[in-house]
Each structure stands twice: as C-alpha cells, then as structure tokens.
PDB file of C-alpha atoms in Angstrom:
ATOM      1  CA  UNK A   1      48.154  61.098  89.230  1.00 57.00           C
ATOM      2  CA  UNK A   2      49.043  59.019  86.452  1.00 57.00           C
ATOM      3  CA  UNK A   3      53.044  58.329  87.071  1.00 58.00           C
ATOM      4  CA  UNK A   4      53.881  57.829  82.974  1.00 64.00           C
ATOM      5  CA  UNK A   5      52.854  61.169  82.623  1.00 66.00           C
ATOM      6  CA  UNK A   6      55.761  64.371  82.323  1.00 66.00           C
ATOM      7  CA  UNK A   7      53.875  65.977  84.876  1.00 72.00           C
ATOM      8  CA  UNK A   8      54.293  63.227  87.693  1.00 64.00           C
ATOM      9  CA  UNK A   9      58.619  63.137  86.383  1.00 71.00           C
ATOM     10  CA  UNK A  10      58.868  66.651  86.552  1.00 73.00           C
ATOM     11  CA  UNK A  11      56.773  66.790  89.874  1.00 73.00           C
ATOM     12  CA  UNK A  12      58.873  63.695  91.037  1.00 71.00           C
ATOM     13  CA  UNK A  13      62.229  65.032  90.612  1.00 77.00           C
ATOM     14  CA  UNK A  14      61.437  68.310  92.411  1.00 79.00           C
ATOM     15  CA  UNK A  15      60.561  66.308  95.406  1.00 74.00           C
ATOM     16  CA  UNK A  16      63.469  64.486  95.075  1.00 75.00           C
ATOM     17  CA  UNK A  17      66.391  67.664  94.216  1.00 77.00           C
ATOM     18  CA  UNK A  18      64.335  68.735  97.545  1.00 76.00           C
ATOM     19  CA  UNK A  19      64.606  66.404  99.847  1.00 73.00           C
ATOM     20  CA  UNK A  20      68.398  65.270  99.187  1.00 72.00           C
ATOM     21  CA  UNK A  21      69.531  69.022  98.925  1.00 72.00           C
ATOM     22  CA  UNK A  22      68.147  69.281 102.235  1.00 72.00           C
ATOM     23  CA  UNK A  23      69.492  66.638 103.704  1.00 70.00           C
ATOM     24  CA  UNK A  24      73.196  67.743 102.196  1.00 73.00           C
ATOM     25  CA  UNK A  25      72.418  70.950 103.951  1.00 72.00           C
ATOM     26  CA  UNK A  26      72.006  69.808 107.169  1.00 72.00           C
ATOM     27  CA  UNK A  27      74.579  67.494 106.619  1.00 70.00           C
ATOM     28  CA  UNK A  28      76.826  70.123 106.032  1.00 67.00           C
ATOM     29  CA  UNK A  29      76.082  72.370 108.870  1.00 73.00           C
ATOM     30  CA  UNK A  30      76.081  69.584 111.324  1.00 70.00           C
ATOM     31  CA  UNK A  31      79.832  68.899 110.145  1.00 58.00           C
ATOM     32  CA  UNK A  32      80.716  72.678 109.924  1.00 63.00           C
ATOM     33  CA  UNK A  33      81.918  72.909 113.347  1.00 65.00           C
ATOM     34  CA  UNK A  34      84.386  69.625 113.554  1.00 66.00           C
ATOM     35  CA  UNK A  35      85.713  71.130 109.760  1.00 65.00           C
ATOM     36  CA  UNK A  36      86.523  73.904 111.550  1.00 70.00           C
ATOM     37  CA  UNK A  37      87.941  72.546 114.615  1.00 78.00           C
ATOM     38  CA  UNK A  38      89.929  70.099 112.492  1.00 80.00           C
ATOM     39  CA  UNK A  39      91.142  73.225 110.434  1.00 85.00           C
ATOM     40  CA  UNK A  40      91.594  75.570 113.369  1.00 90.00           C
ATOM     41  CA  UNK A  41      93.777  72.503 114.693  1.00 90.00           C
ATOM     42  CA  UNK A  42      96.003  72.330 111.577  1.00 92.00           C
ATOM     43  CA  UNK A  43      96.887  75.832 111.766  1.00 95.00           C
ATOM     44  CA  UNK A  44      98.249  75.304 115.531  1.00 95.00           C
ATOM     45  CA  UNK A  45      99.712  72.495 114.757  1.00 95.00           C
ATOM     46  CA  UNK A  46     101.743  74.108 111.765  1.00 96.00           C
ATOM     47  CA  UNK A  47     102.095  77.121 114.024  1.00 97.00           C
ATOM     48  CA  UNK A  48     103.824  75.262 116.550  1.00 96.00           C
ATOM     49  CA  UNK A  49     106.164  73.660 114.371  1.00 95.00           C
ATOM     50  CA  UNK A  50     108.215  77.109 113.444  1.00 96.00           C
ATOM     51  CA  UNK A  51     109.339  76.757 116.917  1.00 95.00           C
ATOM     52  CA  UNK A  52     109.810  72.862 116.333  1.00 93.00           C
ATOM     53  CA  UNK A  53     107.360  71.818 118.752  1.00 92.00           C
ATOM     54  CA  UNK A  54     104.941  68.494 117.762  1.00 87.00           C
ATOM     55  CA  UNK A  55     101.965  67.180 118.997  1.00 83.00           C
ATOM     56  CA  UNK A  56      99.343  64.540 118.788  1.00 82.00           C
ATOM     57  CA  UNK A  57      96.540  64.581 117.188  1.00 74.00           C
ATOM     58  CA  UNK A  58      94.617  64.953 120.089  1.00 78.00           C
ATOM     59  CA  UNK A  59      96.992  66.948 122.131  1.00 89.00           C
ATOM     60  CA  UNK A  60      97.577  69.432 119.536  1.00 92.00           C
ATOM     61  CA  UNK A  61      95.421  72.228 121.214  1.00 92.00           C
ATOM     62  CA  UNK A  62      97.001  71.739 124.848  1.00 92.00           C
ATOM     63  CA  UNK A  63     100.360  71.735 123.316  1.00 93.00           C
ATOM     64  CA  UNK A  64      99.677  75.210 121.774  1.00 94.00           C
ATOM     65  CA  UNK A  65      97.867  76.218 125.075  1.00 93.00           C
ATOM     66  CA  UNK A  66     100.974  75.496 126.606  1.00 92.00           C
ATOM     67  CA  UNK A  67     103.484  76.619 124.422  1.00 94.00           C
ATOM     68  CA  UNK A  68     102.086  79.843 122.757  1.00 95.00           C
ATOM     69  CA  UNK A  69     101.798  82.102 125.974  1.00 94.00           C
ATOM     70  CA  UNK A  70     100.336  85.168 124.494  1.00 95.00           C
ATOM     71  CA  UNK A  71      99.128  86.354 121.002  1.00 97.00           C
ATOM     72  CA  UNK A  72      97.941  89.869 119.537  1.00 97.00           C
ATOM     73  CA  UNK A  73      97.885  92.104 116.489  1.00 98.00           C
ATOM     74  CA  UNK A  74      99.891  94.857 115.023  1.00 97.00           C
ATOM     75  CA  UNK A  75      99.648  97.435 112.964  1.00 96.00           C
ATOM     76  CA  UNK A  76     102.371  98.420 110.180  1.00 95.00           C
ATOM     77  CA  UNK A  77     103.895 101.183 113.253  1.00 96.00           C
ATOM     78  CA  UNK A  78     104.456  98.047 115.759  1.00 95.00           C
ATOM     79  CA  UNK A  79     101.405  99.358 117.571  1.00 95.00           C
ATOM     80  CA  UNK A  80      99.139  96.499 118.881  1.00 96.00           C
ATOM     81  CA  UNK A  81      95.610  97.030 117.929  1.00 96.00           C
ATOM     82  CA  UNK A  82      93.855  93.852 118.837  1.00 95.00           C
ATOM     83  CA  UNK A  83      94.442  90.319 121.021  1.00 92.00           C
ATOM     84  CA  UNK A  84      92.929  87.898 118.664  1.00 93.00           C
ATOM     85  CA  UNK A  85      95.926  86.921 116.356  1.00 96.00           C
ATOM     86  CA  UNK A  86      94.134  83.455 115.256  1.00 95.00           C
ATOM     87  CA  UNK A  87      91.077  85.109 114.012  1.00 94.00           C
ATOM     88  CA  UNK A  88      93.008  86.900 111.461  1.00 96.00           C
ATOM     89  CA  UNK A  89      92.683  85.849 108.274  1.00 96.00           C
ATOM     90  CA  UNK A  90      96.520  85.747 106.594  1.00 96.00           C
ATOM     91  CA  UNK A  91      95.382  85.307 103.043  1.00 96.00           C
ATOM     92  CA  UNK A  92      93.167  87.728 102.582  1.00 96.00           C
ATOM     93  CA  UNK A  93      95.566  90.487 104.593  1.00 96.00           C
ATOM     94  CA  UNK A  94      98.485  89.806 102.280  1.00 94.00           C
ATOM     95  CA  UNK A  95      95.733  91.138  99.477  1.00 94.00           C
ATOM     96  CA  UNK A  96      95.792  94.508 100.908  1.00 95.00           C
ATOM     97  CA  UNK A  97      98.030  97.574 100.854  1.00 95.00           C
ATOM     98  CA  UNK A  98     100.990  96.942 103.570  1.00 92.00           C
ATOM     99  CA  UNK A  99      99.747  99.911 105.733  1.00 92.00           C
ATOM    100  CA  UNK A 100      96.230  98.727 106.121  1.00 95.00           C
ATOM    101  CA  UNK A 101      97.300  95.299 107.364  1.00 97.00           C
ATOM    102  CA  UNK A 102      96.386  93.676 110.217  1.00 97.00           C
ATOM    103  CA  UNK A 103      99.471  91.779 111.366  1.00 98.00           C
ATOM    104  CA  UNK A 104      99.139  88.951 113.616  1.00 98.00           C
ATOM    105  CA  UNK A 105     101.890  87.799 116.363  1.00 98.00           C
ATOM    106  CA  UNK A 106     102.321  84.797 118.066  1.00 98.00           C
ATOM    107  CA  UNK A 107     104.548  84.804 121.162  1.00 97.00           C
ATOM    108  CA  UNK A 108     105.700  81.099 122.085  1.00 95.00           C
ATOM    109  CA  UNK A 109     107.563  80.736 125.499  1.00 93.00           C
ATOM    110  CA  UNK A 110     109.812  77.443 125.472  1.00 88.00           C
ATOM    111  CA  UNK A 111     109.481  75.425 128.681  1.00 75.00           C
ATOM    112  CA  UNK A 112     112.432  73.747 128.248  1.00 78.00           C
ATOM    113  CA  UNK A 113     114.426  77.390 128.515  1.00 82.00           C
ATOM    114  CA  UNK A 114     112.198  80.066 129.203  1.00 83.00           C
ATOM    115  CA  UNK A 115     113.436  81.371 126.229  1.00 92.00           C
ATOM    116  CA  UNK A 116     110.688  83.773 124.063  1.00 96.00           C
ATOM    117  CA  UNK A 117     110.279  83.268 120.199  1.00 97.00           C
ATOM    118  CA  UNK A 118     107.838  85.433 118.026  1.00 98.00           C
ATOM    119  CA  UNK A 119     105.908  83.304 115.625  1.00 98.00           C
ATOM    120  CA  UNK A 120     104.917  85.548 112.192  1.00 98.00           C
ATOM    121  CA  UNK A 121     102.504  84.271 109.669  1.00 98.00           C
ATOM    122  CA  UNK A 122     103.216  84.627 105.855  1.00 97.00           C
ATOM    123  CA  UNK A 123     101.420  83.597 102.793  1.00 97.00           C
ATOM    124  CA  UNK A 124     101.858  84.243  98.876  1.00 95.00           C
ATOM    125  CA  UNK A 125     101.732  82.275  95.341  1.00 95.00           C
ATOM    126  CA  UNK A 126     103.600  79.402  94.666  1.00 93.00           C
ATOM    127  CA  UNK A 127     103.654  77.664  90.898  1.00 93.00           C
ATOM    128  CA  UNK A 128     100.158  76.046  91.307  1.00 93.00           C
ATOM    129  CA  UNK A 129      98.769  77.940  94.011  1.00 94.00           C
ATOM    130  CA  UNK A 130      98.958  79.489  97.333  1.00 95.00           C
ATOM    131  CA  UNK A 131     102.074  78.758  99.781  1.00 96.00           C
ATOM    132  CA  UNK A 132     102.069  79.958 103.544  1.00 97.00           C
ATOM    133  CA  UNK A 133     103.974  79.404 106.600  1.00 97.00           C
ATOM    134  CA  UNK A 134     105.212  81.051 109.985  1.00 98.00           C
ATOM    135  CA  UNK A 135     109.028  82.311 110.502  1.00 98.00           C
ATOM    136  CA  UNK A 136     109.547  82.064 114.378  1.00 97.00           C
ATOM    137  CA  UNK A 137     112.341  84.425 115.522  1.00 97.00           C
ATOM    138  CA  UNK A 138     114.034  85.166 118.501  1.00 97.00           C
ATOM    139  CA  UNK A 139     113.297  88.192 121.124  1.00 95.00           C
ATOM    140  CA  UNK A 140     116.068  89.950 119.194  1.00 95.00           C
ATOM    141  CA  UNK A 141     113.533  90.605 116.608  1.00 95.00           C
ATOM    142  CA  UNK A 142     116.808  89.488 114.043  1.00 96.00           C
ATOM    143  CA  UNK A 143     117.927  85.734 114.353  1.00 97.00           C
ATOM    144  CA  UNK A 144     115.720  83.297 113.022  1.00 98.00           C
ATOM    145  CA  UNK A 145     114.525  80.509 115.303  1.00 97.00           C
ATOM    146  CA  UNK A 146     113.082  78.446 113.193  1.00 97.00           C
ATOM    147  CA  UNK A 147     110.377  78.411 109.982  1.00 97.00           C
ATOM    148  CA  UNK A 148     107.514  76.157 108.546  1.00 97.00           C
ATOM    149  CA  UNK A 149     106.304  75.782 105.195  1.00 97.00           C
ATOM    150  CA  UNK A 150     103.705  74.474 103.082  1.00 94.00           C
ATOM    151  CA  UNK A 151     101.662  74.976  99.906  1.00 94.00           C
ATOM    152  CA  UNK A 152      97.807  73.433  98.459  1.00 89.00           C
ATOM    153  CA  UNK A 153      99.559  71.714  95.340  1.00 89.00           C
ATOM    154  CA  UNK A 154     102.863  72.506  94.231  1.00 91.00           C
ATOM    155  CA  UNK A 155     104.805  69.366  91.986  1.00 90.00           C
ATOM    156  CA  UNK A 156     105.922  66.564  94.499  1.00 92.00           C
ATOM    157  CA  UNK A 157     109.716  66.043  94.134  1.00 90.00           C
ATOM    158  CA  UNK A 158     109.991  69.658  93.052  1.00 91.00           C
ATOM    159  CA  UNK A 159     108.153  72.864  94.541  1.00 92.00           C
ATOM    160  CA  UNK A 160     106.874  70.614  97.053  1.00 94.00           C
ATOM    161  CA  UNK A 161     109.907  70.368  98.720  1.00 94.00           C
ATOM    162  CA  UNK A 162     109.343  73.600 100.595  1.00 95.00           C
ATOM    163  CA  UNK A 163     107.659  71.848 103.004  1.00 95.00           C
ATOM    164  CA  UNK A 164     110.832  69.585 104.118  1.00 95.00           C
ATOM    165  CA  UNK A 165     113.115  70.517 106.482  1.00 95.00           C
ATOM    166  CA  UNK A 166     115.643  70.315 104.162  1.00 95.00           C
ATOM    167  CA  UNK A 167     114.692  73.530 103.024  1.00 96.00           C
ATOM    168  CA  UNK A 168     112.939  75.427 106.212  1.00 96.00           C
ATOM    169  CA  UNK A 169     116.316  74.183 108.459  1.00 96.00           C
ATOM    170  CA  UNK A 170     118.455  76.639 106.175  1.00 97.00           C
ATOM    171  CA  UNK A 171     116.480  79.563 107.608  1.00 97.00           C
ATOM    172  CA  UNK A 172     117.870  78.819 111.167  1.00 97.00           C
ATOM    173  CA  UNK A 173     120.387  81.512 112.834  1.00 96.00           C
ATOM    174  CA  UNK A 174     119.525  83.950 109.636  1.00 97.00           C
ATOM    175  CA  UNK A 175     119.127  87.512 110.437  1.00 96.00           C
ATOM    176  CA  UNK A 176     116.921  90.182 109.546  1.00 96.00           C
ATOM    177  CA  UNK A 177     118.978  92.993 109.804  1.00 96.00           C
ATOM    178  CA  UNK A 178     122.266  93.624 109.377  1.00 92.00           C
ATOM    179  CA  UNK A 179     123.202  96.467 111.608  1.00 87.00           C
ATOM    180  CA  UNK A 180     120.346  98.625 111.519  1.00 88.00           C
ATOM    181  CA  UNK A 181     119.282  97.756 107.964  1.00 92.00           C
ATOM    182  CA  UNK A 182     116.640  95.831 107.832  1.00 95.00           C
ATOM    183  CA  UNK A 183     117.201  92.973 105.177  1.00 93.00           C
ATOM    184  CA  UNK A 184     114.833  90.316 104.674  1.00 91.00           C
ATOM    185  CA  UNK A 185     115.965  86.770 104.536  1.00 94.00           C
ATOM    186  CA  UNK A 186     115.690  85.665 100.359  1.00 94.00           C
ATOM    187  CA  UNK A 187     116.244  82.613  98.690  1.00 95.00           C
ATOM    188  CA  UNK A 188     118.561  82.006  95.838  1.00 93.00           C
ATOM    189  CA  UNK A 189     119.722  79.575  93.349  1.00 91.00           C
ATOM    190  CA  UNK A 190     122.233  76.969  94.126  1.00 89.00           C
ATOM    191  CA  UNK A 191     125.391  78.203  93.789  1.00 86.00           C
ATOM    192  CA  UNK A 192     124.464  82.091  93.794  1.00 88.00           C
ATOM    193  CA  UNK A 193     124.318  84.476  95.914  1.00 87.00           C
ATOM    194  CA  UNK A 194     121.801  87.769  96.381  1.00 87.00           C
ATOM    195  CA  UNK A 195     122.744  91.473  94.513  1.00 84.00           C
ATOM    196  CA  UNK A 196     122.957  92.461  98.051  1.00 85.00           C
ATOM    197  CA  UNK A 197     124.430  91.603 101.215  1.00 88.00           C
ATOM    198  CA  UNK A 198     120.801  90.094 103.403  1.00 92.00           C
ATOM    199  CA  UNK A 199     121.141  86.597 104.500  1.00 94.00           C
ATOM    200  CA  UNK A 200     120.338  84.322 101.752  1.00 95.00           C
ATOM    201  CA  UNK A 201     119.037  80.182 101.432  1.00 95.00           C
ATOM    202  CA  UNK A 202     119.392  77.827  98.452  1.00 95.00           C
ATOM    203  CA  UNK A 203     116.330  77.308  96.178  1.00 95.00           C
ATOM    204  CA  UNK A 204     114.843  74.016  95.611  1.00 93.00           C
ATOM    205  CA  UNK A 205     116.266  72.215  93.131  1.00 90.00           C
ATOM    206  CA  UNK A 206     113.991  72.660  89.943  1.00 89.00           C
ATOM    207  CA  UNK A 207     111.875  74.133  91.899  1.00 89.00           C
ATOM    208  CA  UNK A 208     112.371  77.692  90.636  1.00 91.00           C
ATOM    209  CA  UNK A 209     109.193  79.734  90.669  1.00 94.00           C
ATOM    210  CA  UNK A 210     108.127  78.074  94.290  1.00 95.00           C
ATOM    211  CA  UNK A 211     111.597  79.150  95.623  1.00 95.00           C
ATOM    212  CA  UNK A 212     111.023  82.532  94.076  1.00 95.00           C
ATOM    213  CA  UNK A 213     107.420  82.370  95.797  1.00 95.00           C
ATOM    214  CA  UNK A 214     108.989  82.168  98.756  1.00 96.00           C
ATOM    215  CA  UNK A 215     111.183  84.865  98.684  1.00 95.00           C
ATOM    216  CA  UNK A 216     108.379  87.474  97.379  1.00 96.00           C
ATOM    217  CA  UNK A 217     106.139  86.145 100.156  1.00 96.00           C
ATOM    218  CA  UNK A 218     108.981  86.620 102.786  1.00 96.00           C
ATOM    219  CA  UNK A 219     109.783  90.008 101.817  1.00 95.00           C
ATOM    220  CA  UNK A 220     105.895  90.931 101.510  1.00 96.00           C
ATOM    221  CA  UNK A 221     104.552  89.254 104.360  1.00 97.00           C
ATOM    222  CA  UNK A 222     107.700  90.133 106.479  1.00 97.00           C
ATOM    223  CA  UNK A 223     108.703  93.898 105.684  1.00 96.00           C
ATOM    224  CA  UNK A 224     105.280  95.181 107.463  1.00 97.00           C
ATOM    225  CA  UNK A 225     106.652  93.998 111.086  1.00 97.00           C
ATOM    226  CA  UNK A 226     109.751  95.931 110.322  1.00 97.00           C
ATOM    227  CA  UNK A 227     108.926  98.448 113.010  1.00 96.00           C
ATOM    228  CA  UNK A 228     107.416  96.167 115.649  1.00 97.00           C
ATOM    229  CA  UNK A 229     110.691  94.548 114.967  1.00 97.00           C
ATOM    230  CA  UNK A 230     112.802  97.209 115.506  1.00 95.00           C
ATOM    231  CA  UNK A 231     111.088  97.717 119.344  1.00 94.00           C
ATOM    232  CA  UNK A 232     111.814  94.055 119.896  1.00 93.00           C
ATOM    233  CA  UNK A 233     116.118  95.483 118.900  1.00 88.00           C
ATOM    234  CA  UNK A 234     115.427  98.170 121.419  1.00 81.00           C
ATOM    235  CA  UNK A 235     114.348  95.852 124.533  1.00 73.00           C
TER     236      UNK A 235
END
C-alpha cells in the first residue's frame, strides 16, 4: 500500500484510535476495582469520623469493622426494609420524594464506653456543587454526638470551611427535638438567631449560600428519620 496515500492515513489512524482505545479500556477496568475500594474506603473513613474515630490508611476498613457494629435501612415509618446501608446510594435518594426513600443507618458501638451512636448520611447543594456528610447522634435519637462534613469544590477560605471542625464541633450536644417537637438542627448567621426556637449553629463566615446548603440538606436529608427517631425516644 503506498503510505503517502489518504487511504493508508485514514487506514492508519483507525488502527491506531483502535488499539490505544483498547488498551485505555482495559486499563480502566483493570483499575475499576482498587477505584472502588479506594472510594468505598473514603466513605468509611468519613463515616467514622461523625463519631470522631480515625484511622490509617490501611486500617481504615478494620477500624469501621470494629467500630460500626451493625447497619440497615429504613423506610420514612422507621420500618427497616433492608441490611445493606453502604450500598445505598445517598445522592441519588435525596433526588426522590421523602416517602419513597431508602434511608440508610449506621449503628457505631464505642469500645471505649459501650456507648451506641446512630450514624445518618446527608447530602445536598452547596455554592459550586454537591456537599454531604453524616450527623452521628446518640441512642436518644435527640442529642447530637458528633457530625462530618465535606463538599467536591466549594471556595477555600470560605464555603470550604464546612469541612473544619470549627464548624461540625458546633453541632455537638444539639438536639433534635425539643419536647416532642421534632426540630431540626439549622444554621444561622453570626450573630442571629432562627424564627423559631430548634437548636441553631453559626454560618461560615462569608460563606453564606454553603451555610444555607447545609441547613436545607439537614432539614431534607434529616426530617425522613423523624419516625425511626421517635422509636429510638421510646426505648
């Protein structure tokens, strides 16, 4: 084949898109399973830290192993329809009416103390993009234990500061009801407080829209364990 000809370029780079798409494909699914175990080890780790547990890199599954004793999913009645709270996918729940969610819990049992927490999952929109976390509270199904934050690329120095614990510590010993009303946690700006009487943090300093991010995905992501809440009250 004569190689100055458009025939033999054409023919050339067809080979060529060929053979390196198919090596970028195998690539890619011969990586696929370390992604995920890198990502499935993330979300333990940042699970774990709502009860303010750490771990090493490569202890971070044995830590959660250890720490989270038991995990399963509920339904917007407090019924538990499934075992499998890590398989649920947090994001694309929060898209969905309240009543159809599938609500994941994580139940974390401190060595230390014996002590239970319940770990709950929350996601919503930040300024740039998406912000998640997990509230961990105690087996009053009221007083916060502790909370984790963090967001895909809100502005360093401003919204980003959600993911400090100068902003999740403020969450500790807040309640979620008040009496029997149940009153989400909200966040406010400095120096204010909420119309009504629900326990209430300060918002990041100019970080305004992330703060009120925050507070919508609290109150969306939260409300739906009301009633498994409520049986936690009753125990």
């Amino acid at each position: 084949m004569n190689k100055q000809s458009n025939s033999y370029t054409i023919l050339y780079i067809i080979v060529l898109v060929l053979v390196v798409g198919s090596a970028l494909a195998l690539t890619a699914m011969a990586l696929k399973p370390r992604q995920q175990e890198n990502a499935d080890a993330d979300k333990k780790r940042q699970i774990l830290a709502a009860v303010h547990v750490t771990a090493e890199a490569g202890d971070i599954t044995s830590t959660f192993d250890k720490y989270v004793t038991s995990q399963f999913v509920v339904d917007e009645n407090g019924n538990r329809i499934a075992d499998d709270a890590f398989a649920i996918n947090v994001a694309n729940e929060s898209k969905i009416a309240a009543d159809k969610r599938s609500l994941p819990v994580y139940v974390c049992t401190l060595p230390d103390n014996g002590e239970t927490k319940y770990i709950l999952p929350v996601y919503g929109a930040g300024l740039w993009g998406p912000i998640w976390g997990y509230v961990a509270l105690d087996s009053d199904g009221s007083t916060i234990y502790g909370a984790y934050f963090a967001h895909q690329g809100e502005t360093p120095g401003l919204g980003a500061e959600i993911e400090k614990p100068a902003f999740s510590d403020q969450f500790e010993g807040k309640q979620m009801f008040k009496g029997d009303r149940y009153l989400p946690v909200t966040v406010v700006k400095v120096g204010q407080k909420p119309l009504g009487d629900e326990d209430y943090v300060d918002a990041v300093s100019g970080g305004t829209i992330t703060s009120k991010g925050v507070a919508a995905m609290l109150n969306d992501c939260l409300t739906p364990y009301q009633k498994f809440l409520e049986t936690l009250r009753t125990k």
